């Protein structure tokens, strides 16, 4: 079944630790995204990718980094976690189509990772 | 001015009523418009998308787009308690050449039995 997966679902970790949040999709999508969402707040795009070896920064500045070595895999890494990184991290994917008549960007989300940094 | 504006609510409607959710956006260049539903503690799920002016219907849901007024809405007919959630409006964003989405803060909908 085509889907998008994130692991871990919940992570509690101490300050200064290096962490990697995993995201994989079996939907055959080229574009992938990472969002950050605090409770009651809007989603903020922090990274996205058009395909293999493509990574772009989003609207919200983030200390995290991403890589795209395989089409289906888009991990996010924090080299040194801090309490300010506590948030919900959501991964999404979409097909890559040249916008014609406005058609693009139907994004599908994974279940999310809730990160708490103590 | 925020790029995507939504009334945070909560919008309370009785079961069986029509719920009307509204969204305005600031960038006239935006071409694609999406409505997502997000239950508390869950990730967003796509309900509808609309690209052209006018109405688009899918079951109990109707999306309406007016690009001249920079306004998009979502109507939910025969509202059910299971429709209680936060509804997110998203539009293509200028910063990425319209290849990514900018989300509003969402409107919380409460449907009472």
PDB file of C-alpha atoms in Angstrom:
ATOM      1  CA  UNK A   1       0.000   0.000   0.000  1.00  0.00           C
ATOM      2  CA  UNK A   2       1.359   3.414  -0.956  1.00  0.00           C
ATOM      3  CA  UNK A   3       2.008   5.459   2.131  1.00  0.00           C
ATOM      4  CA  UNK A   4       4.334   7.851   3.929  1.00  0.00           C
ATOM      5  CA  UNK A   5       6.067   6.789   7.128  1.00  0.00           C
ATOM      6  CA  UNK A   6       7.830   8.631   9.923  1.00  0.00           C
ATOM      7  CA  UNK A   7       9.921   7.247  12.754  1.00  0.00           C
ATOM      8  CA  UNK A   8      10.104   7.612  15.639  1.00  0.00           C
ATOM      9  CA  UNK A   9       6.576   8.784  16.405  1.00  0.00           C
ATOM     10  CA  UNK A  10       7.653  10.170  19.773  1.00  0.00           C
ATOM     11  CA  UNK A  11      11.139  11.114  20.970  1.00  0.00           C
ATOM     12  CA  UNK A  12      12.253  12.550  24.298  1.00  0.00           C
ATOM     13  CA  UNK A  13      15.919  13.408  24.364  1.00  0.00           C
ATOM     14  CA  UNK A  14      18.425  15.466  26.324  1.00  0.00           C
ATOM     15  CA  UNK A  15      20.031  18.732  25.258  1.00  0.00           C
ATOM     16  CA  UNK A  16      23.096  18.394  23.049  1.00  0.00           C
ATOM     17  CA  UNK A  17      22.192  15.041  21.527  1.00  0.00           C
ATOM     18  CA  UNK A  18      22.296  14.441  17.793  1.00  0.00           C
ATOM     19  CA  UNK A  19      19.021  13.164  16.385  1.00  0.00           C
ATOM     20  CA  UNK A  20      17.742  12.032  13.011  1.00  0.00           C
ATOM     21  CA  UNK A  21      14.062  11.949  12.165  1.00  0.00           C
ATOM     22  CA  UNK A  22      13.244   9.447   9.456  1.00  0.00           C
ATOM     23  CA  UNK A  23      10.738   9.887   6.628  1.00  0.00           C
ATOM     24  CA  UNK A  24      10.062   7.403   3.867  1.00  0.00           C
ATOM     25  CA  UNK A  25       7.353   7.225   1.210  1.00  0.00           C
ATOM     26  CA  UNK A  26       6.243   4.472  -1.117  1.00  0.00           C
ATOM     27  CA  UNK A  27       4.011   6.734  -3.200  1.00  0.00           C
ATOM     28  CA  UNK A  28       6.551   7.241  -5.964  1.00  0.00           C
ATOM     29  CA  UNK A  29       6.593  10.985  -5.319  1.00  0.00           C
ATOM     30  CA  UNK A  30       9.508  13.182  -6.340  1.00  0.00           C
ATOM     31  CA  UNK A  31       8.883  16.111  -3.997  1.00  0.00           C
ATOM     32  CA  UNK A  32       9.221  15.815  -0.245  1.00  0.00           C
ATOM     33  CA  UNK A  33       8.853  18.346   2.565  1.00  0.00           C
ATOM     34  CA  UNK A  34       9.494  18.865   6.265  1.00  0.00           C
ATOM     35  CA  UNK A  35       7.201  21.063   8.338  1.00  0.00           C
ATOM     36  CA  UNK A  36       7.343  22.164  11.948  1.00  0.00           C
ATOM     37  CA  UNK A  37       4.136  22.738  13.882  1.00  0.00           C
ATOM     38  CA  UNK A  38       3.713  23.919  17.459  1.00  0.00           C
ATOM     39  CA  UNK A  39       0.370  23.272  19.249  1.00  0.00           C
ATOM     40  CA  UNK A  40      -2.378  25.543  17.940  1.00  0.00           C
ATOM     41  CA  UNK A  41      -0.069  27.119  15.405  1.00  0.00           C
ATOM     42  CA  UNK A  42       0.290  26.936  11.644  1.00  0.00           C
ATOM     43  CA  UNK A  43       2.579  24.590   9.780  1.00  0.00           C
ATOM     44  CA  UNK A  44       5.896  26.145   8.846  1.00  0.00           C
ATOM     45  CA  UNK A  45       7.924  24.741   5.964  1.00  0.00           C
ATOM     46  CA  UNK A  46      11.550  24.173   7.021  1.00  0.00           C
ATOM     47  CA  UNK A  47      12.980  22.072   4.161  1.00  0.00           C
ATOM     48  CA  UNK A  48      11.905  20.638   0.818  1.00  0.00           C
ATOM     49  CA  UNK A  49      13.304  18.656  -2.048  1.00  0.00           C
ATOM     50  CA  UNK A  50      12.438  18.325  -5.735  1.00  0.00           C
ATOM     51  CA  UNK A  51      14.164  14.963  -6.044  1.00  0.00           C
ATOM     52  CA  UNK A  52      17.427  13.092  -5.475  1.00  0.00           C
ATOM     53  CA  UNK A  53      20.328  15.399  -4.541  1.00  0.00           C
ATOM     54  CA  UNK A  54      17.988  18.397  -4.313  1.00  0.00           C
ATOM     55  CA  UNK A  55      17.405  20.190  -0.999  1.00  0.00           C
ATOM     56  CA  UNK A  56      16.027  23.670  -0.371  1.00  0.00           C
ATOM     57  CA  UNK A  57      15.415  25.726   2.755  1.00  0.00           C
ATOM     58  CA  UNK A  58      11.845  26.640   3.536  1.00  0.00           C
ATOM     59  CA  UNK A  59      10.199  29.746   4.893  1.00  0.00           C
ATOM     60  CA  UNK A  60      11.137  29.118   8.523  1.00  0.00           C
ATOM     61  CA  UNK A  61      14.792  29.246   9.459  1.00  0.00           C
ATOM     62  CA  UNK A  62      15.865  25.983  11.033  1.00  0.00           C
ATOM     63  CA  UNK A  63      19.077  24.618  12.519  1.00  0.00           C
ATOM     64  CA  UNK A  64      18.241  21.213  11.089  1.00  0.00           C
ATOM     65  CA  UNK A  65      19.688  19.727   7.905  1.00  0.00           C
ATOM     66  CA  UNK A  66      18.266  17.272   5.387  1.00  0.00           C
ATOM     67  CA  UNK A  67      19.548  14.930   2.709  1.00  0.00           C
ATOM     68  CA  UNK A  68      17.970  13.250  -0.312  1.00  0.00           C
ATOM     69  CA  UNK A  69      20.115  10.370  -1.468  1.00  0.00           C
ATOM     70  CA  UNK A  70      17.197   8.118  -2.421  1.00  0.00           C
ATOM     71  CA  UNK A  71      13.868   9.167  -3.884  1.00  0.00           C
ATOM     72  CA  UNK A  72      11.854   7.513  -1.151  1.00  0.00           C
ATOM     73  CA  UNK A  73      13.906   8.711   1.842  1.00  0.00           C
ATOM     74  CA  UNK A  74      14.203  12.257   3.284  1.00  0.00           C
ATOM     75  CA  UNK A  75      15.759  12.270   6.765  1.00  0.00           C
ATOM     76  CA  UNK A  76      16.062  15.374   8.950  1.00  0.00           C
ATOM     77  CA  UNK A  77      19.002  15.781  11.331  1.00  0.00           C
ATOM     78  CA  UNK A  78      19.612  18.012  14.325  1.00  0.00           C
ATOM     79  CA  UNK A  79      23.309  17.993  15.265  1.00  0.00           C
ATOM     80  CA  UNK A  80      22.752  19.306  18.786  1.00  0.00           C
ATOM     81  CA  UNK A  81      19.209  19.288  20.108  1.00  0.00           C
ATOM     82  CA  UNK A  82      17.997  22.147  22.298  1.00  0.00           C
ATOM     83  CA  UNK A  83      14.725  22.731  24.188  1.00  0.00           C
ATOM     84  CA  UNK A  84      13.754  25.296  21.527  1.00  0.00           C
ATOM     85  CA  UNK A  85      13.604  22.402  19.038  1.00  0.00           C
ATOM     86  CA  UNK A  86      10.689  20.858  20.922  1.00  0.00           C
ATOM     87  CA  UNK A  87       7.869  20.622  18.393  1.00  0.00           C
ATOM     88  CA  UNK A  88       5.891  18.377  16.062  1.00  0.00           C
ATOM     89  CA  UNK A  89       7.756  17.560  12.837  1.00  0.00           C
ATOM     90  CA  UNK A  90       5.674  16.555   9.836  1.00  0.00           C
ATOM     91  CA  UNK A  91       6.940  15.039   6.611  1.00  0.00           C
ATOM     92  CA  UNK A  92       4.959  15.262   3.362  1.00  0.00           C
ATOM     93  CA  UNK A  93       5.331  14.286  -0.271  1.00  0.00           C
ATOM     94  CA  UNK A  94       3.804  15.190  -3.625  1.00  0.00           C
ATOM     95  CA  UNK A  95       4.219  14.508  -7.306  1.00  0.00           C
ATOM     96  CA  UNK A  96       6.369  16.908  -9.255  1.00  0.00           C
ATOM     97  CA  UNK A  97       4.444  18.413 -12.119  1.00  0.00           C
ATOM     98  CA  UNK A  98       5.199  21.593 -13.927  1.00  0.00           C
ATOM     99  CA  UNK A  99       2.400  23.941 -12.878  1.00  0.00           C
ATOM    100  CA  UNK A 100      -0.046  24.075 -15.746  1.00  0.00           C
ATOM    101  CA  UNK A 101      -3.334  25.837 -15.203  1.00  0.00           C
ATOM    102  CA  UNK A 102      -2.394  26.035 -11.522  1.00  0.00           C
ATOM    103  CA  UNK A 103      -2.206  22.313 -10.898  1.00  0.00           C
ATOM    104  CA  UNK A 104       0.476  21.293  -8.442  1.00  0.00           C
ATOM    105  CA  UNK A 105       1.305  20.594  -4.841  1.00  0.00           C
ATOM    106  CA  UNK A 106      -1.254  18.089  -3.599  1.00  0.00           C
ATOM    107  CA  UNK A 107       0.741  17.100  -0.540  1.00  0.00           C
ATOM    108  CA  UNK A 108       0.207  14.006   1.571  1.00  0.00           C
ATOM    109  CA  UNK A 109       1.443  13.910   5.154  1.00  0.00           C
ATOM    110  CA  UNK A 110       3.051  11.290   7.328  1.00  0.00           C
ATOM    111  CA  UNK A 111       1.880  10.717  10.932  1.00  0.00           C
ATOM    112  CA  UNK A 112       4.485  13.083  12.400  1.00  0.00           C
ATOM    113  CA  UNK A 113       7.213  12.913  15.043  1.00  0.00           C
ATOM    114  CA  UNK A 114       6.639  14.646  18.346  1.00  0.00           C
ATOM    115  CA  UNK A 115      10.047  15.752  19.650  1.00  0.00           C
ATOM    116  CA  UNK A 116      10.691  16.860  23.212  1.00  0.00           C
ATOM    117  CA  UNK A 117      14.133  18.116  24.158  1.00  0.00           C
ATOM    118  CA  UNK A 118      14.766  18.342  27.881  1.00  0.00           C
TER     119      UNK A 118
ATOM    120  CA  UNK B   1      -0.479  41.153   6.559  1.00  0.00           C
ATOM    121  CA  UNK B   2      -0.211  37.387   6.889  1.00  0.00           C
ATOM    122  CA  UNK B   3      -0.127  35.478   3.622  1.00  0.00           C
ATOM    123  CA  UNK B   4      -3.045  33.203   4.506  1.00  0.00           C
ATOM    124  CA  UNK B   5      -5.678  34.353   6.984  1.00  0.00           C
ATOM    125  CA  UNK B   6      -8.301  32.229   8.693  1.00  0.00           C
ATOM    126  CA  UNK B   7     -10.573  32.912  11.621  1.00  0.00           C
ATOM    127  CA  UNK B   8      -9.245  30.678  14.377  1.00  0.00           C
ATOM    128  CA  UNK B   9     -12.743  29.994  15.741  1.00  0.00           C
ATOM    129  CA  UNK B  10     -14.041  27.850  17.207  1.00  0.00           C
ATOM    130  CA  UNK B  11     -16.934  27.735  14.790  1.00  0.00           C
ATOM    131  CA  UNK B  12     -19.780  25.886  16.483  1.00  0.00           C
ATOM    132  CA  UNK B  13     -22.613  24.350  14.445  1.00  0.00           C
ATOM    133  CA  UNK B  14     -25.286  21.804  15.320  1.00  0.00           C
ATOM    134  CA  UNK B  15     -25.312  18.397  13.710  1.00  0.00           C
ATOM    135  CA  UNK B  16     -26.915  18.496  10.277  1.00  0.00           C
ATOM    136  CA  UNK B  17     -26.192  22.175   9.669  1.00  0.00           C
ATOM    137  CA  UNK B  18     -23.956  23.711   7.007  1.00  0.00           C
ATOM    138  CA  UNK B  19     -20.523  24.792   8.226  1.00  0.00           C
ATOM    139  CA  UNK B  20     -18.854  27.611   6.285  1.00  0.00           C
ATOM    140  CA  UNK B  21     -15.094  28.052   6.615  1.00  0.00           C
ATOM    141  CA  UNK B  22     -13.359  31.025   5.074  1.00  0.00           C
ATOM    142  CA  UNK B  23      -9.831  31.889   4.008  1.00  0.00           C
ATOM    143  CA  UNK B  24      -8.229  34.945   2.434  1.00  0.00           C
ATOM    144  CA  UNK B  25      -4.784  35.131   0.874  1.00  0.00           C
ATOM    145  CA  UNK B  26      -2.508  38.011   0.003  1.00  0.00           C
ATOM    146  CA  UNK B  27      -0.578  36.839  -3.064  1.00  0.00           C
ATOM    147  CA  UNK B  28      -2.464  37.355  -6.324  1.00  0.00           C
ATOM    148  CA  UNK B  29      -0.015  35.008  -8.019  1.00  0.00           C
ATOM    149  CA  UNK B  30      -1.195  31.968  -6.066  1.00  0.00           C
ATOM    150  CA  UNK B  31      -2.779  29.412  -8.379  1.00  0.00           C
ATOM    151  CA  UNK B  32      -3.550  26.350  -6.271  1.00  0.00           C
ATOM    152  CA  UNK B  33      -5.713  26.209  -3.158  1.00  0.00           C
ATOM    153  CA  UNK B  34      -6.140  23.353  -0.736  1.00  0.00           C
ATOM    154  CA  UNK B  35      -8.227  22.449   2.280  1.00  0.00           C
ATOM    155  CA  UNK B  36      -6.827  20.058   4.863  1.00  0.00           C
ATOM    156  CA  UNK B  37      -8.488  18.622   7.946  1.00  0.00           C
ATOM    157  CA  UNK B  38      -6.402  18.072  11.075  1.00  0.00           C
ATOM    158  CA  UNK B  39      -7.703  16.217  14.093  1.00  0.00           C
ATOM    159  CA  UNK B  40      -6.104  17.060  17.417  1.00  0.00           C
ATOM    160  CA  UNK B  41      -2.706  15.404  17.714  1.00  0.00           C
ATOM    161  CA  UNK B  42      -2.834  14.056  14.146  1.00  0.00           C
ATOM    162  CA  UNK B  43      -1.308  15.093  10.844  1.00  0.00           C
ATOM    163  CA  UNK B  44      -3.240  17.026   8.171  1.00  0.00           C
ATOM    164  CA  UNK B  45      -5.245  15.093   5.604  1.00  0.00           C
ATOM    165  CA  UNK B  46      -6.207  16.526   2.225  1.00  0.00           C
ATOM    166  CA  UNK B  47      -9.938  17.136   1.753  1.00  0.00           C
ATOM    167  CA  UNK B  48     -10.139  19.142  -1.452  1.00  0.00           C
ATOM    168  CA  UNK B  49      -8.209  21.270  -3.873  1.00  0.00           C
ATOM    169  CA  UNK B  50      -9.418  23.910  -6.283  1.00  0.00           C
ATOM    170  CA  UNK B  51      -7.618  25.749  -9.060  1.00  0.00           C
ATOM    171  CA  UNK B  52     -10.323  27.594 -11.001  1.00  0.00           C
ATOM    172  CA  UNK B  53     -12.792  30.271  -9.996  1.00  0.00           C
ATOM    173  CA  UNK B  54     -16.171  28.955  -8.966  1.00  0.00           C
ATOM    174  CA  UNK B  55     -17.406  25.971  -7.026  1.00  0.00           C
ATOM    175  CA  UNK B  56     -16.106  22.432  -6.781  1.00  0.00           C
ATOM    176  CA  UNK B  57     -18.183  19.778  -5.066  1.00  0.00           C
ATOM    177  CA  UNK B  58     -17.079  16.454  -3.582  1.00  0.00           C
ATOM    178  CA  UNK B  59     -19.688  14.655  -1.523  1.00  0.00           C
ATOM    179  CA  UNK B  60     -20.658  16.821   1.448  1.00  0.00           C
ATOM    180  CA  UNK B  61     -17.826  19.265   0.739  1.00  0.00           C
ATOM    181  CA  UNK B  62     -17.866  22.267  -1.602  1.00  0.00           C
ATOM    182  CA  UNK B  63     -14.859  24.482  -2.196  1.00  0.00           C
ATOM    183  CA  UNK B  64     -15.422  27.963  -3.569  1.00  0.00           C
ATOM    184  CA  UNK B  65     -12.733  30.164  -5.108  1.00  0.00           C
ATOM    185  CA  UNK B  66     -12.845  33.839  -6.024  1.00  0.00           C
ATOM    186  CA  UNK B  67      -9.434  34.940  -7.240  1.00  0.00           C
ATOM    187  CA  UNK B  68     -10.524  38.556  -7.790  1.00  0.00           C
ATOM    188  CA  UNK B  69     -11.416  38.829  -4.105  1.00  0.00           C
ATOM    189  CA  UNK B  70      -8.535  36.524  -3.060  1.00  0.00           C
ATOM    190  CA  UNK B  71     -10.969  34.406  -1.153  1.00  0.00           C
ATOM    191  CA  UNK B  72     -11.488  30.671  -0.841  1.00  0.00           C
ATOM    192  CA  UNK B  73     -14.077  28.895   1.266  1.00  0.00           C
ATOM    193  CA  UNK B  74     -15.120  25.405   2.269  1.00  0.00           C
ATOM    194  CA  UNK B  75     -18.735  24.434   2.892  1.00  0.00           C
ATOM    195  CA  UNK B  76     -19.556  21.260   4.771  1.00  0.00           C
ATOM    196  CA  UNK B  77     -23.166  20.136   4.361  1.00  0.00           C
ATOM    197  CA  UNK B  78     -24.956  17.906   6.847  1.00  0.00           C
ATOM    198  CA  UNK B  79     -22.205  18.449   9.420  1.00  0.00           C
ATOM    199  CA  UNK B  80     -21.415  15.472  11.636  1.00  0.00           C
ATOM    200  CA  UNK B  81     -19.703  15.348  15.045  1.00  0.00           C
ATOM    201  CA  UNK B  82     -16.883  13.474  13.291  1.00  0.00           C
ATOM    202  CA  UNK B  83     -16.243  16.642  11.258  1.00  0.00           C
ATOM    203  CA  UNK B  84     -15.051  18.361  14.445  1.00  0.00           C
ATOM    204  CA  UNK B  85     -11.438  19.241  13.688  1.00  0.00           C
ATOM    205  CA  UNK B  86      -9.211  22.116  12.627  1.00  0.00           C
ATOM    206  CA  UNK B  87      -9.475  22.983   8.934  1.00  0.00           C
ATOM    207  CA  UNK B  88      -6.346  24.351   7.293  1.00  0.00           C
ATOM    208  CA  UNK B  89      -6.335  26.486   4.176  1.00  0.00           C
ATOM    209  CA  UNK B  90      -3.169  26.302   2.056  1.00  0.00           C
ATOM    210  CA  UNK B  91      -2.103  28.201  -1.047  1.00  0.00           C
ATOM    211  CA  UNK B  92       0.928  28.049  -3.286  1.00  0.00           C
ATOM    212  CA  UNK B  93       3.580  30.415  -2.000  1.00  0.00           C
ATOM    213  CA  UNK B  94       5.573  33.022  -3.859  1.00  0.00           C
ATOM    214  CA  UNK B  95       8.848  32.470  -2.015  1.00  0.00           C
ATOM    215  CA  UNK B  96       9.484  29.168  -3.748  1.00  0.00           C
ATOM    216  CA  UNK B  97       8.207  30.184  -7.151  1.00  0.00           C
ATOM    217  CA  UNK B  98       4.808  28.761  -6.237  1.00  0.00           C
ATOM    218  CA  UNK B  99       6.169  25.253  -5.848  1.00  0.00           C
ATOM    219  CA  UNK B 100       5.389  24.926  -2.130  1.00  0.00           C
ATOM    220  CA  UNK B 101       2.397  25.609   0.102  1.00  0.00           C
ATOM    221  CA  UNK B 102       1.787  28.312   2.694  1.00  0.00           C
ATOM    222  CA  UNK B 103      -0.682  27.273   5.389  1.00  0.00           C
ATOM    223  CA  UNK B 104      -3.083  29.333   7.418  1.00  0.00           C
ATOM    224  CA  UNK B 105      -3.377  28.846  11.146  1.00  0.00           C
ATOM    225  CA  UNK B 106      -6.635  26.940  10.721  1.00  0.00           C
ATOM    226  CA  UNK B 107     -10.226  27.243  11.893  1.00  0.00           C
ATOM    227  CA  UNK B 108     -11.454  24.924  14.608  1.00  0.00           C
ATOM    228  CA  UNK B 109     -14.879  23.466  13.843  1.00  0.00           C
ATOM    229  CA  UNK B 110     -17.059  21.995  16.592  1.00  0.00           C
ATOM    230  CA  UNK B 111     -20.167  20.053  15.563  1.00  0.00           C
ATOM    231  CA  UNK B 112     -22.502  19.355  18.442  1.00  0.00           C
ATOM    232  CA  UNK B 113     -24.858  16.324  18.422  1.00  0.00           C
TER     233      UNK B 113
END
